[in-house]
Coordinates of C-alpha atoms and ligand atoms in Angstrom, one line a residue:
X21 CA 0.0 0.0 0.0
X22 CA 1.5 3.5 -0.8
X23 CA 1.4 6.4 1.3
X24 CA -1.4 8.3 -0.4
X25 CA -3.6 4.9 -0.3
X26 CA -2.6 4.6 3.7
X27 CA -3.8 8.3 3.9
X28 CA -6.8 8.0 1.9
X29 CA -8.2 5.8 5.1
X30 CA -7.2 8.0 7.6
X31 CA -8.5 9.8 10.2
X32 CA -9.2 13.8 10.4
X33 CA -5.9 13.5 13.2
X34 CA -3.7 12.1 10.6
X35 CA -5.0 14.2 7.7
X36 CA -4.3 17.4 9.7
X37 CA -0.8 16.1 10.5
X38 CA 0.5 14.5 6.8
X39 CA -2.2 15.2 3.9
X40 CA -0.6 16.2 1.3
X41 CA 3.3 15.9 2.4
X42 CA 5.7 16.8 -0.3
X43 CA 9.4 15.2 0.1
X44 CA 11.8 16.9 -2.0
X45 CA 15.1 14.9 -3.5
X46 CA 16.8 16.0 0.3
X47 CA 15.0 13.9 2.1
X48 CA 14.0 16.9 4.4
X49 CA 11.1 15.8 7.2
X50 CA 9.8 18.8 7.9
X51 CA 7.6 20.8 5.1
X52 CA 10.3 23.2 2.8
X53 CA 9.5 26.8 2.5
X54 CA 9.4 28.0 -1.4
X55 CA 10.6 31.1 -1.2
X56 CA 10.6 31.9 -4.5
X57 CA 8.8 34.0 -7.3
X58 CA 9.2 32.1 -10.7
X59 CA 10.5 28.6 -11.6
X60 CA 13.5 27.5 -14.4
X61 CA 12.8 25.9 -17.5
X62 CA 14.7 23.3 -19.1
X63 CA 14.2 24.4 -22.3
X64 CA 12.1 26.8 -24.5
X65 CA 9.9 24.4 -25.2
X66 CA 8.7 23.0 -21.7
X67 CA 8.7 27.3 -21.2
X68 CA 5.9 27.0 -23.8
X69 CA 4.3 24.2 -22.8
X70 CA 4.0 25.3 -19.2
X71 CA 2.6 28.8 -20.4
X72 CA 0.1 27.0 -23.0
X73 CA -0.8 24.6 -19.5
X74 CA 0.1 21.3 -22.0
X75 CA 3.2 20.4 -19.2
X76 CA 2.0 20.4 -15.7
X77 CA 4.7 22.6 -13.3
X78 CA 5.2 26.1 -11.6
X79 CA 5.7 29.1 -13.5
X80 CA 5.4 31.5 -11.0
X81 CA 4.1 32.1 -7.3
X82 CA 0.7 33.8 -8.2
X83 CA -0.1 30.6 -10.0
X84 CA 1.3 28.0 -8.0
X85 CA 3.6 27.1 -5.3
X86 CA 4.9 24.1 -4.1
X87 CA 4.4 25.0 0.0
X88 CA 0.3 27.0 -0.9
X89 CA -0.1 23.2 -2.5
X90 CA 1.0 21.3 0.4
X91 CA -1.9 23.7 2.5
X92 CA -4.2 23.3 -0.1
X93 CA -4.3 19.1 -0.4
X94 CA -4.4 19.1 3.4
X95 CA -7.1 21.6 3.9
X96 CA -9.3 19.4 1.1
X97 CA -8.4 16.4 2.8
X98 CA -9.6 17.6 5.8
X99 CA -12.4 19.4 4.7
X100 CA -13.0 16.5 2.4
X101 CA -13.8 18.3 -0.4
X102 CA -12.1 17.6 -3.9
X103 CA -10.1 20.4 -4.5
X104 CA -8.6 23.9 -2.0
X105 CA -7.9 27.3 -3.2
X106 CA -5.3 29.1 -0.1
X107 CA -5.8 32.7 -0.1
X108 CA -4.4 35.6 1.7
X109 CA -6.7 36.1 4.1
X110 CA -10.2 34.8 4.9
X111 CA -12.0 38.1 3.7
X112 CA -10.1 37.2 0.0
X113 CA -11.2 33.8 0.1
X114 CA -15.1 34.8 0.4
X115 CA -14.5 38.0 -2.1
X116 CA -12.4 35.2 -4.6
X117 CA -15.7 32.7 -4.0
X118 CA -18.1 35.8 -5.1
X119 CA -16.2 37.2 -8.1
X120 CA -15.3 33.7 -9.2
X121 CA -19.4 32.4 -9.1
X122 CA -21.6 35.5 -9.3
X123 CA -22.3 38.3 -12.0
X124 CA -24.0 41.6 -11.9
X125 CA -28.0 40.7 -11.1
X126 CA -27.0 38.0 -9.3
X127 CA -28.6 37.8 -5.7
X128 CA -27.3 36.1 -2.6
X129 CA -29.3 35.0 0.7
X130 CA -27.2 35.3 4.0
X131 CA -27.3 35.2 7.3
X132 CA -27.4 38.5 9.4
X133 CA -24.7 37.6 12.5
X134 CA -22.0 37.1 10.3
X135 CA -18.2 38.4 10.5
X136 CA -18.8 42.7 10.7
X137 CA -16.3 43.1 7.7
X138 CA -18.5 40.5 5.7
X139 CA -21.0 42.5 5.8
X140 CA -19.3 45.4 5.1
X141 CA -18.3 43.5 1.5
X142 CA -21.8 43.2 0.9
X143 CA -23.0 46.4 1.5
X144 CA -20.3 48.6 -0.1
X145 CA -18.6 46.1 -2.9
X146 CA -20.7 43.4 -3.9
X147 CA -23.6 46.4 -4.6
X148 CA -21.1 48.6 -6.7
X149 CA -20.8 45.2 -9.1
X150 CA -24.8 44.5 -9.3
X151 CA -24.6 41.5 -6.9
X152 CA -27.5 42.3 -4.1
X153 CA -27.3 40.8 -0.5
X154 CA -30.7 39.9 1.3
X155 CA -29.9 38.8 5.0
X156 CA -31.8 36.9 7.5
X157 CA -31.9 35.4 10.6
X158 CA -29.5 32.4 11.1
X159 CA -31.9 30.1 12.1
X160 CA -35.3 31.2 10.6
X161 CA -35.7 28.9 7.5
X162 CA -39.1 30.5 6.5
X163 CA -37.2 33.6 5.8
X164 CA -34.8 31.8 4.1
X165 CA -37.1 30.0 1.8
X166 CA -39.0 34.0 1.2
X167 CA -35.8 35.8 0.5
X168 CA -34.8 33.7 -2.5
X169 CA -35.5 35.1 -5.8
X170 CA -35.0 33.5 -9.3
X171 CA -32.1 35.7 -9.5
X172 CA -30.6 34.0 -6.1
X173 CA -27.2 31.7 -6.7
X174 CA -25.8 31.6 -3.5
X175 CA -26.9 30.8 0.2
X176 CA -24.2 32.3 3.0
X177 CA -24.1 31.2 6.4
X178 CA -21.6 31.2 9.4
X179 CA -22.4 28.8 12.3
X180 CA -22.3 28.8 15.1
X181 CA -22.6 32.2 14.8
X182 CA -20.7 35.2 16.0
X183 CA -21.0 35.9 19.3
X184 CA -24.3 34.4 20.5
X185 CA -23.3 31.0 18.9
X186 CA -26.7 30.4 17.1
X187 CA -27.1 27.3 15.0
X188 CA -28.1 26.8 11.1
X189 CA -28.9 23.2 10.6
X190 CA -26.6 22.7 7.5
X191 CA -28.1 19.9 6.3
X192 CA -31.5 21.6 5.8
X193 CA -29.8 24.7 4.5
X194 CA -28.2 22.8 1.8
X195 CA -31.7 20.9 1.3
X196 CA -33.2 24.6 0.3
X197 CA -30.6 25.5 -2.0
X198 CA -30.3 22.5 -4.1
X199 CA -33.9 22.5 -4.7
X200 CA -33.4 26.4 -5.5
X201 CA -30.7 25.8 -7.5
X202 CA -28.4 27.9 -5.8
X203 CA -24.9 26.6 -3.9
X204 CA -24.7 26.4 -0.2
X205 CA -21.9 28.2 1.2
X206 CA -20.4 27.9 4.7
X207 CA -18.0 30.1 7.0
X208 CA -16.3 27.3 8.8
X209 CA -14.0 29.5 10.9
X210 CA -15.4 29.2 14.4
X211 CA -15.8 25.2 14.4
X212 CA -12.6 24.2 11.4
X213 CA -12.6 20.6 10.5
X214 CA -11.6 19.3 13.5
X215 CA -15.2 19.9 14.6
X216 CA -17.6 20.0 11.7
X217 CA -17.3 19.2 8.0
X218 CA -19.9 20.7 6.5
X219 CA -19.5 19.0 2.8
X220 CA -20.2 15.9 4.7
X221 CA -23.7 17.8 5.8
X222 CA -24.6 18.7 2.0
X223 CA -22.9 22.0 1.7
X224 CA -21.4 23.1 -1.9
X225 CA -17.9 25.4 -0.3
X226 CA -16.6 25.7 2.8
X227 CA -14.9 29.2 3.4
X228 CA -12.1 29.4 6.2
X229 CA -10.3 32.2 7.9
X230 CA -6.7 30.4 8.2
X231 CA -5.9 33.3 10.2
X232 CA -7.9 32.1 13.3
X233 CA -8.1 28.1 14.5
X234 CA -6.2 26.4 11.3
X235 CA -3.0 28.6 12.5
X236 CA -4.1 28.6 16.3
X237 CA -1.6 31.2 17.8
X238 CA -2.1 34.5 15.9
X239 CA 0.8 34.5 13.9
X240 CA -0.4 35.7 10.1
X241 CA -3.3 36.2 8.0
X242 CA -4.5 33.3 5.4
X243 CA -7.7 32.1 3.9
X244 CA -8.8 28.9 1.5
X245 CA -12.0 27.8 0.2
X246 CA -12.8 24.2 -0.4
X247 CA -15.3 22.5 -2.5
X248 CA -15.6 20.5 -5.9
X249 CA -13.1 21.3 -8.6
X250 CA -15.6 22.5 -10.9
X251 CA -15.9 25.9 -8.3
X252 CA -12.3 25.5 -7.2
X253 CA -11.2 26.0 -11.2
X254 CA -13.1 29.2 -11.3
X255 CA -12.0 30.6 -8.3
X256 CA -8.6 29.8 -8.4
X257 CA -8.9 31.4 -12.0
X258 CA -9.7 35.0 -10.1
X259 CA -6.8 34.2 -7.5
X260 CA -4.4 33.5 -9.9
X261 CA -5.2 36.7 -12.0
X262 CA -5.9 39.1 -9.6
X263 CA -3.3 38.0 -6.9
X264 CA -5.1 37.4 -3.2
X265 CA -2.6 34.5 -3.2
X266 CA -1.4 32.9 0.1
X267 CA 2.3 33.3 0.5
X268 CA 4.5 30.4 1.3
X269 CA 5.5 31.6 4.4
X270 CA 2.4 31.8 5.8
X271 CA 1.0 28.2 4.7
X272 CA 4.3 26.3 6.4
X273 CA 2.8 28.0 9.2
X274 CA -0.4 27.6 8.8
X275 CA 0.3 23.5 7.9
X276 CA 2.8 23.9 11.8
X277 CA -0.7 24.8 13.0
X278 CA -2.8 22.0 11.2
X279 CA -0.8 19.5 13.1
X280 CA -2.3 20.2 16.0
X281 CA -5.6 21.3 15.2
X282 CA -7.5 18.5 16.9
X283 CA -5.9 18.5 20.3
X284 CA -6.6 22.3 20.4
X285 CA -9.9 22.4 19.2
X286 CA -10.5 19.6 22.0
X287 CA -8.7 21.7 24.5
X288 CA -10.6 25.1 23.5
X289 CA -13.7 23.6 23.9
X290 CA -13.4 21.8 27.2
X291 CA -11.9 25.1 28.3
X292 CA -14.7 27.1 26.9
X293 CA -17.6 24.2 28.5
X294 CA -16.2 25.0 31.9
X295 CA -16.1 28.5 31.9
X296 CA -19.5 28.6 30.2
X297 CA -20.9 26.7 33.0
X298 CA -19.4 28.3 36.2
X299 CA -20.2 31.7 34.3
X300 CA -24.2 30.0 34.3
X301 CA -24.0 29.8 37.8
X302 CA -22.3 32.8 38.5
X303 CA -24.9 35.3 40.5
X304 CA -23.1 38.7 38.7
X305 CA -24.2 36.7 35.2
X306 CA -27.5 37.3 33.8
X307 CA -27.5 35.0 30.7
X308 CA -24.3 32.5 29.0
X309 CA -24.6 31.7 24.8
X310 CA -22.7 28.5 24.2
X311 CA -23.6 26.3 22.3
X312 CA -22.2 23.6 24.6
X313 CA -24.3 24.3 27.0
X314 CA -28.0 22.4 27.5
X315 CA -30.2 25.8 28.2
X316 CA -29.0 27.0 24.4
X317 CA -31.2 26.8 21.8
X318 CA -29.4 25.7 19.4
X319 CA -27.7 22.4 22.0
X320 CA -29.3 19.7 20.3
X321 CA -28.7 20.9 16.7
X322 CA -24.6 21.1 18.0
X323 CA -24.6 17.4 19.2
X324 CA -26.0 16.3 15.9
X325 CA -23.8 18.6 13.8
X326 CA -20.4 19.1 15.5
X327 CA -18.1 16.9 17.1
X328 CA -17.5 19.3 19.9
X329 CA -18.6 22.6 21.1
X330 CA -15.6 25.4 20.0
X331 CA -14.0 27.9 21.7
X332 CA -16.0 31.1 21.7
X333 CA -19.0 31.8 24.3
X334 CA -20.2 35.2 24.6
X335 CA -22.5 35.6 27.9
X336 CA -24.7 39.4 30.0
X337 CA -23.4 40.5 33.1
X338 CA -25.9 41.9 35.3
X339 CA -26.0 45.7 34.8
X340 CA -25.2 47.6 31.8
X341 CA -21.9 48.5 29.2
X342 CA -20.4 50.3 32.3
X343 CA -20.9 46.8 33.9
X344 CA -19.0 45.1 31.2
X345 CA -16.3 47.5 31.0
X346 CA -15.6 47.2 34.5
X347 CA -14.8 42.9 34.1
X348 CA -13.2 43.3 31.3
X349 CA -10.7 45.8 32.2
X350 CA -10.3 44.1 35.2
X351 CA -8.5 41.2 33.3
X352 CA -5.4 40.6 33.9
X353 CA -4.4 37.2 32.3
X354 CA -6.8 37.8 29.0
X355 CA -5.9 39.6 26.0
X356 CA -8.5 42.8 25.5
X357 CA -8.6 42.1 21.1
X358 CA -11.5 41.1 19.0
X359 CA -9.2 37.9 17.4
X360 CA -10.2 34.9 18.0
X361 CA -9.1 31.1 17.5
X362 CA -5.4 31.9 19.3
X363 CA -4.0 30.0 22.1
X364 CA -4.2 33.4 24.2
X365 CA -7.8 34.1 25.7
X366 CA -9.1 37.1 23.9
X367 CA -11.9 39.5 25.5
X368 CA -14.0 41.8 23.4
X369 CA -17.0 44.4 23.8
X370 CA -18.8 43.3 20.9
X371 CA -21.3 46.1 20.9
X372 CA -18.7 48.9 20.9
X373 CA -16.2 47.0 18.5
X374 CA -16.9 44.0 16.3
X375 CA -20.1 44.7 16.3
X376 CA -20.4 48.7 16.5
X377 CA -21.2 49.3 12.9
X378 CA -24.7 47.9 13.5
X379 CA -27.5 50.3 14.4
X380 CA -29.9 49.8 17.6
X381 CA -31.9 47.3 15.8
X382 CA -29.6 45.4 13.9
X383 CA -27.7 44.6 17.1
X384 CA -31.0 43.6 19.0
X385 CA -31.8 41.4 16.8
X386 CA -28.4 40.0 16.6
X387 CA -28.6 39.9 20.9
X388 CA -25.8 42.4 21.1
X389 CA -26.7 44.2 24.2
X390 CA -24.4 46.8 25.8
X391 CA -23.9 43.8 28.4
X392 CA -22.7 41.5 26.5
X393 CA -19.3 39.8 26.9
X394 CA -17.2 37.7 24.1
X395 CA -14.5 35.5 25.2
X396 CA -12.6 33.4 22.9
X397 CA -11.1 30.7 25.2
X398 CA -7.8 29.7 24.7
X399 CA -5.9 27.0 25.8
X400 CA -4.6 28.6 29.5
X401 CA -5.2 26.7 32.5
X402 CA -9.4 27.5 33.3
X403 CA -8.6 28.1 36.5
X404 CA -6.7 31.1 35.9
X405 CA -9.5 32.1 33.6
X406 CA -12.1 32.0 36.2
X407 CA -10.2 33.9 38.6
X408 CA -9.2 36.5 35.7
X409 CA -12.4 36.8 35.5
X410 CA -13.2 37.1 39.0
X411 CA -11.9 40.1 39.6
X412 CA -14.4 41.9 37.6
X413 CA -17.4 39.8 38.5
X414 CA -16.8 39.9 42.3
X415 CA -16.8 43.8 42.1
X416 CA -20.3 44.3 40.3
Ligands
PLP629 C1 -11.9 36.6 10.9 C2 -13.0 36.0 10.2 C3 -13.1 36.3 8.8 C4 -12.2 37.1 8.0 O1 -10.9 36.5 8.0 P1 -9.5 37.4 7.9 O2 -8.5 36.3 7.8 O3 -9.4 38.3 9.0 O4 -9.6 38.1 6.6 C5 -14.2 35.7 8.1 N1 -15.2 35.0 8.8 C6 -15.1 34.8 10.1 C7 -16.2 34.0 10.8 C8 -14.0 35.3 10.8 O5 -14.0 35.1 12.2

């Protein structure tokens, strides 16, 4: 049995850890950087036959590199999709997805608590090239089923969602667009593979933010989107001429971080279950969103879906925004940033920051109250979490 046979049984750990692994003539273990622009020819002719795409090989790095392919067969193995384009951040991979598959009259049906600068792309780009945006509620199918017009091509969901952790049942999602005709698109970011594969669940693209939970500790901005090569040919078609590409710098990193994607993703979200529940039971607390977490809507949908809970909760202190303020700038140990998906706790106000571009009503129907708390749990010890958190709680 060769390698590639071996890895085509494996499991999502040994995917994330050797899909894809390229060997050079050294024998090196470790993935090799390509730090380079353009590749040699042998001759004029291979130069032509590369150009003319008759000879398969690199011609230069905004068409293909040796290290972005290594990310891109791993992320599709993981993902299991057929094909990966890497991008250089996840807000390119989402713009490459729409300029590759839509034209002007198109429409798109997406959820409303989606990632702020999403939005912004919707409202501000994807107008100025005739592609309109209707957005509902995550989790309110009927409106999903109204909002699509025959113009519609795409369907555009993040879930769980961002930060109350709501959850889209993919599977029906992707029901509804097939018989629509349109493709179902998913923002895998908050879960990655480790914890849900939504082509497995009937979705048509999965869109990552590399930059959060496939790197894991904050070190550079990357994207990919994963689906079958019919929609992966198109897309890497805009990559490839209009130059989001991922460098290959940041995919060694990004494949360092793969390696251990499972064991955080496990890590995050026992860390995140614990504080979720002593933050229920916590008398300063007026309501906890996790997913994980029995009194959340959305609980039973999670078990079903994903193979673990994630990372992020979000939860009201009692009081109001000066409330809020007062724990988090009481934190000592977490990091006050709206990232998340790093191995360092993060903290966030989403009503004054992520989430201040949305007017009163927009954020009340997103749950965004001026109470409202996000942590992104890393992987410190949840003891010294709680008591980080503490501080702040014991004073309200
Ligand atoms: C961060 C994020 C993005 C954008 O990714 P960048 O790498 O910052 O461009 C998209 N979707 C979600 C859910 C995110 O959290």
């Amino acid at each position: 049995m060769s390698d590639k046979d071996a890895l085509d049984q494996a499991d999502i750990e040994t995917l994330a850890v050797r899909a894809g692994q390229l060997r050079t003539h050294e024998g090196e273990h470790g993935e090799p950087i390509f730090t380079t622009s353009s590749y040699v020819f042998e001759s004029a002719a291979q130069a032509a036959a590369r150009f003319a795409g008759d000879e398969p090989g690199n011609v230069y790095s905004r068409y293909t590199n040796p290290t972005v392919r290594v990310f891109e067969k791993r992320i599709a193995a993981l993902e299991v999709g057929e094909a990966a384009v890497a991008t250089a951040s996840g807000m390119s991979a989402i713009l490459s997805t729409f300029m590759a598959l839509l034209s002007a009259g198109d429409h798109v049906v997406s959820s409303r608590s989606i990632f702020g600068t999403t939005s912004v792309l919707y409202s501000k780009f994807m107008r100025k090239f005739g592609v309109e945006v209707s957005q509902v509620v995550l989790t309110d199918y009927a409106a999903w089923e109204a909002a699509i017009t025959p113009q519609t091509k795409l369907l555009f969901a993040e879930t769980p969602s961002n930060p109350t952790n709501d959850i889209a049942d993919i599977a029906r999602l992707a029901e509804l667009a097939k018989a629509n005709n349109c493709l179902l698109v998913i923002d895998n970011c908050f879960c990655s593979p480790a914890l849900q594969q939504p082509l497995l669940l009937g979705a048509d693209i999965v869109i990552h933010s590399a930059t959060k939970y496939l790197d894991g500790q904050g070190r550079c901005l990357g994207g990919a989107v994963v689906g079958r090569a019919e929609h992966m040919d198109e897309i890497l078609g805009f990559v490839r001429t209009c130059g989001p590409t991922m460098s290959a710098f940041n995919a060694w990193v990004f494949l360092k971080g793969l390696e251990t994607l499972s064991l955080r993703m496990a890590k995050h979200s026992e860390n995140a279950m614990q504080l979720a529940s002593w933050l229920e039971a916590h008398p300063a607390v007026e309501h906890v969103f996790y997913c994980g977490l029995p009194s959340h809507p959305g609980h039973a949908l999670a078990v079903r879906q994903q193979k673990d809970f994630g990372g992020v909760l979000s939860f009201r202190v009692k009081g109001d925004r000066d409330q809020a303020w007062k724990v988090i700038d009481a934190t000592r140990i977490m990091s006050l940033t709206a990232n998340l998906g790093d191995a360092k706790t993060t903290i966030v106000h989403p009503a004054t920051t992520t989430h201040g571009r949305l007017d009163d009503e927009q954020k009340a129907a997103a749950g965004i109250t001026e109470n409202l708390i996000r942590i992104a749990v890393g992987l410190e010890s949840v003891g010294d979490l709680k008591r980080d958190l503490e501080r702040g709680l014991g004073a309200t």
